[in-house]
Coordinates of C-alpha atoms in Angstrom, one line a residue:
K1 CA -48.9 -110.7 -20.0
L2 CA -45.8 -109.9 -17.9
T3 CA -44.3 -106.5 -18.4
N4 CA -40.6 -106.4 -19.5
E5 CA -39.8 -104.7 -16.2
L6 CA -41.4 -107.4 -14.1
L7 CA -39.8 -110.2 -16.2
E8 CA -36.4 -108.6 -15.9
S9 CA -36.9 -108.4 -12.1
Y10 CA -37.7 -112.2 -12.1
R11 CA -34.6 -112.9 -14.3
K12 CA -32.4 -111.0 -11.9
Q13 CA -33.8 -112.9 -8.9
A14 CA -33.1 -116.2 -10.7
R15 CA -29.6 -115.1 -11.6
T16 CA -28.8 -114.1 -8.1
E17 CA -30.8 -116.9 -6.5
S18 CA -32.6 -114.3 -4.3
F19 CA -36.2 -115.2 -3.8
P20 CA -37.7 -113.6 -0.7
T21 CA -39.9 -116.5 0.4
A22 CA -40.8 -120.0 -0.7
V23 CA -44.4 -118.8 -1.4
Y24 CA -43.0 -116.0 -3.7
L25 CA -41.0 -118.7 -5.6
A26 CA -44.1 -120.9 -5.8
N27 CA -46.2 -118.1 -7.2
L28 CA -43.4 -117.2 -9.6
I29 CA -43.4 -120.7 -10.9
N30 CA -47.1 -120.5 -11.5
V31 CA -46.9 -117.2 -13.3
L32 CA -43.9 -118.1 -15.5
D33 CA -45.4 -121.5 -16.4
Y34 CA -48.7 -119.9 -17.3
E35 CA -46.9 -117.3 -19.4
G36 CA -45.1 -120.1 -21.3
Y37 CA -41.6 -119.7 -19.9
D38 CA -39.4 -122.7 -19.3
I39 CA -39.6 -123.1 -15.5
Y40 CA -37.0 -126.0 -15.7
N41 CA -34.4 -123.7 -17.2
F42 CA -35.2 -120.1 -16.3
E43 CA -32.0 -118.1 -16.4
G44 CA -30.2 -121.5 -16.0
M45 CA -32.2 -122.4 -12.9
N46 CA -34.6 -125.3 -12.4
L47 CA -37.3 -123.5 -10.5
P48 CA -39.3 -126.5 -9.3
E49 CA -36.1 -128.1 -8.0
E50 CA -35.1 -124.8 -6.3
L51 CA -38.5 -124.7 -4.6
S52 CA -38.3 -128.4 -3.5
N53 CA -35.1 -127.5 -1.7
Y54 CA -35.9 -124.0 -0.4
K55 CA -34.3 -124.0 3.0
F56 CA -36.7 -121.9 5.1
L57 CA -40.1 -123.2 4.2
S58 CA -40.7 -124.3 7.9
R59 CA -40.6 -120.6 8.8
E60 CA -43.7 -119.9 6.8
A61 CA -47.2 -120.2 8.2
S62 CA -49.5 -123.0 7.2
Q63 CA -50.9 -121.1 4.2
G64 CA -47.4 -120.7 2.9
I65 CA -46.5 -124.4 3.4
A66 CA -49.8 -125.3 1.7
T67 CA -49.2 -123.1 -1.2
V68 CA -45.7 -124.6 -1.8
T69 CA -47.0 -128.1 -1.3
R70 CA -49.8 -127.4 -3.8
V71 CA -47.4 -126.2 -6.4
L72 CA -44.9 -129.1 -5.9
N73 CA -47.8 -131.5 -6.2
R74 CA -47.9 -130.5 -9.9
F75 CA -44.5 -132.1 -10.6
D76 CA -43.9 -135.9 -10.8
N77 CA -40.1 -135.5 -10.5
I78 CA -39.6 -134.2 -7.0
P79 CA -37.1 -136.5 -5.3
S80 CA -38.3 -138.3 -2.2
D81 CA -35.3 -136.9 -0.3
A82 CA -36.1 -133.2 -1.4
L83 CA -36.1 -130.9 1.6
N84 CA -39.7 -129.9 0.8
N85 CA -41.1 -133.2 -0.4
P86 CA -44.8 -132.6 -0.9
L87 CA -45.9 -135.7 1.1
V88 CA -43.7 -134.7 4.0
Q89 CA -45.1 -131.2 3.9
A90 CA -48.7 -132.6 3.8
Y91 CA -48.0 -134.4 7.0
A92 CA -46.4 -131.2 8.5
L93 CA -49.7 -129.4 7.7
L94 CA -51.6 -131.7 10.0
E95 CA -49.9 -130.0 12.9
Y96 CA -51.9 -126.8 12.1
Q97 CA -55.3 -128.5 12.5
N98 CA -57.3 -127.3 15.5
K99 CA -59.7 -129.3 17.6
D100 CA -62.7 -127.9 15.7
G101 CA -61.3 -129.3 12.5
G102 CA -60.2 -126.0 10.9
F103 CA -56.7 -124.9 10.3
G104 CA -55.0 -121.8 11.6
S105 CA -51.9 -120.0 10.3
F106 CA -49.8 -120.8 13.4
V107 CA -50.0 -123.5 16.1
P108 CA -52.3 -123.2 18.1
E109 CA -54.6 -120.7 16.6
I110 CA -58.2 -119.9 15.9
S111 CA -59.3 -121.7 12.8
H112 CA -59.8 -119.6 9.7
V113 CA -61.9 -120.4 6.7
D114 CA -59.4 -119.3 4.0
T115 CA -56.5 -121.1 5.7
T116 CA -58.6 -124.2 6.0
A117 CA -59.5 -124.1 2.4
T118 CA -55.9 -123.5 1.3
V119 CA -54.6 -126.4 3.4
L120 CA -57.3 -128.7 2.0
T121 CA -56.1 -128.0 -1.6
A122 CA -52.6 -129.2 -0.6
L123 CA -53.9 -132.3 1.2
A124 CA -56.4 -133.4 -1.4
P125 CA -53.9 -135.6 -3.4
Y126 CA -53.1 -137.6 -0.2
T127 CA -56.5 -138.6 1.1
Y128 CA -55.6 -142.2 0.3
I129 CA -53.6 -142.0 3.5
D130 CA -55.9 -142.7 6.4
E131 CA -54.5 -140.0 8.8
I132 CA -54.7 -137.3 6.1
N133 CA -58.2 -138.5 5.0
K134 CA -59.4 -138.2 8.6
A135 CA -58.0 -134.7 8.8
V136 CA -59.6 -133.7 5.5
T137 CA -63.0 -135.1 6.6
K138 CA -62.8 -133.2 9.9
A139 CA -61.9 -130.0 8.0
V140 CA -64.8 -130.4 5.6
K141 CA -67.1 -130.8 8.5
Y142 CA -65.7 -127.7 10.1
L143 CA -66.4 -125.8 6.8
S144 CA -69.9 -127.2 6.8
N145 CA -70.5 -126.1 10.4
I146 CA -69.4 -122.5 9.7
Q147 CA -71.3 -122.0 6.5
N148 CA -73.8 -119.2 6.6
E149 CA -77.5 -120.1 6.2
D150 CA -77.6 -118.7 2.7
G151 CA -74.7 -120.9 1.7
T152 CA -71.9 -118.3 1.8
F153 CA -68.9 -118.1 4.0
T154 CA -67.6 -115.1 6.0
A155 CA -63.9 -114.3 6.4
F156 CA -62.8 -111.4 8.6
G157 CA -66.4 -110.3 9.0
K158 CA -67.0 -110.1 5.2
E159 CA -68.4 -112.3 2.6
T160 CA -66.0 -112.3 -0.3
S161 CA -66.4 -114.0 -3.7
T162 CA -62.8 -115.2 -3.4
T163 CA -63.5 -117.1 -0.2
I164 CA -66.7 -118.5 -1.5
A165 CA -65.2 -119.7 -4.7
L166 CA -62.2 -121.3 -2.9
I167 CA -64.6 -123.1 -0.5
I168 CA -66.8 -124.4 -3.4
I169 CA -63.8 -125.8 -5.2
V170 CA -62.4 -127.3 -2.0
L171 CA -65.7 -128.9 -1.0
F172 CA -66.2 -130.3 -4.5
V173 CA -62.7 -131.7 -4.7
S174 CA -62.5 -132.9 -1.1
G175 CA -66.1 -134.2 -1.2
N176 CA -65.4 -136.3 -4.3
I177 CA -62.2 -137.6 -2.8
I178 CA -63.5 -138.6 0.6
G179 CA -67.0 -139.6 -0.6
L180 CA -69.1 -136.8 0.8

């Protein structure tokens, strides 16, 4: 449950239209929606519409773009000409894929397991598009190649349950979508 102090902070941000990043706004949408608040009229603001037109998404790393895309994928009413149209952002994410199939935060970068998994969650709805399907297949193979012998994954030198859970979900969803 949101504290009154935190809720008032969110309300003030909505009234002044001052969200620090697109990822922050995406996460705010998830929290408020989960808590039962009207995200289409929060302090007079349509938050999904605000996110779909957030001006500086391209400044965020691939995980940020993937997070915003994943949140926008939840809504059927995002106009095709929106600044952050989810399909357009899905194509933009392909630029972050490395030769080994994984995704990095910036271009070019070493592939990272969490970044790859996060990007795959954003791309999953678009695997009907051949180019995206190929990228997802390549990324799933990357994840398979870096999996530890005991089935776990390591991120930043540590096995974490968060990373492992995210990978399991991504492999399940992506595998079902691309027929693995």
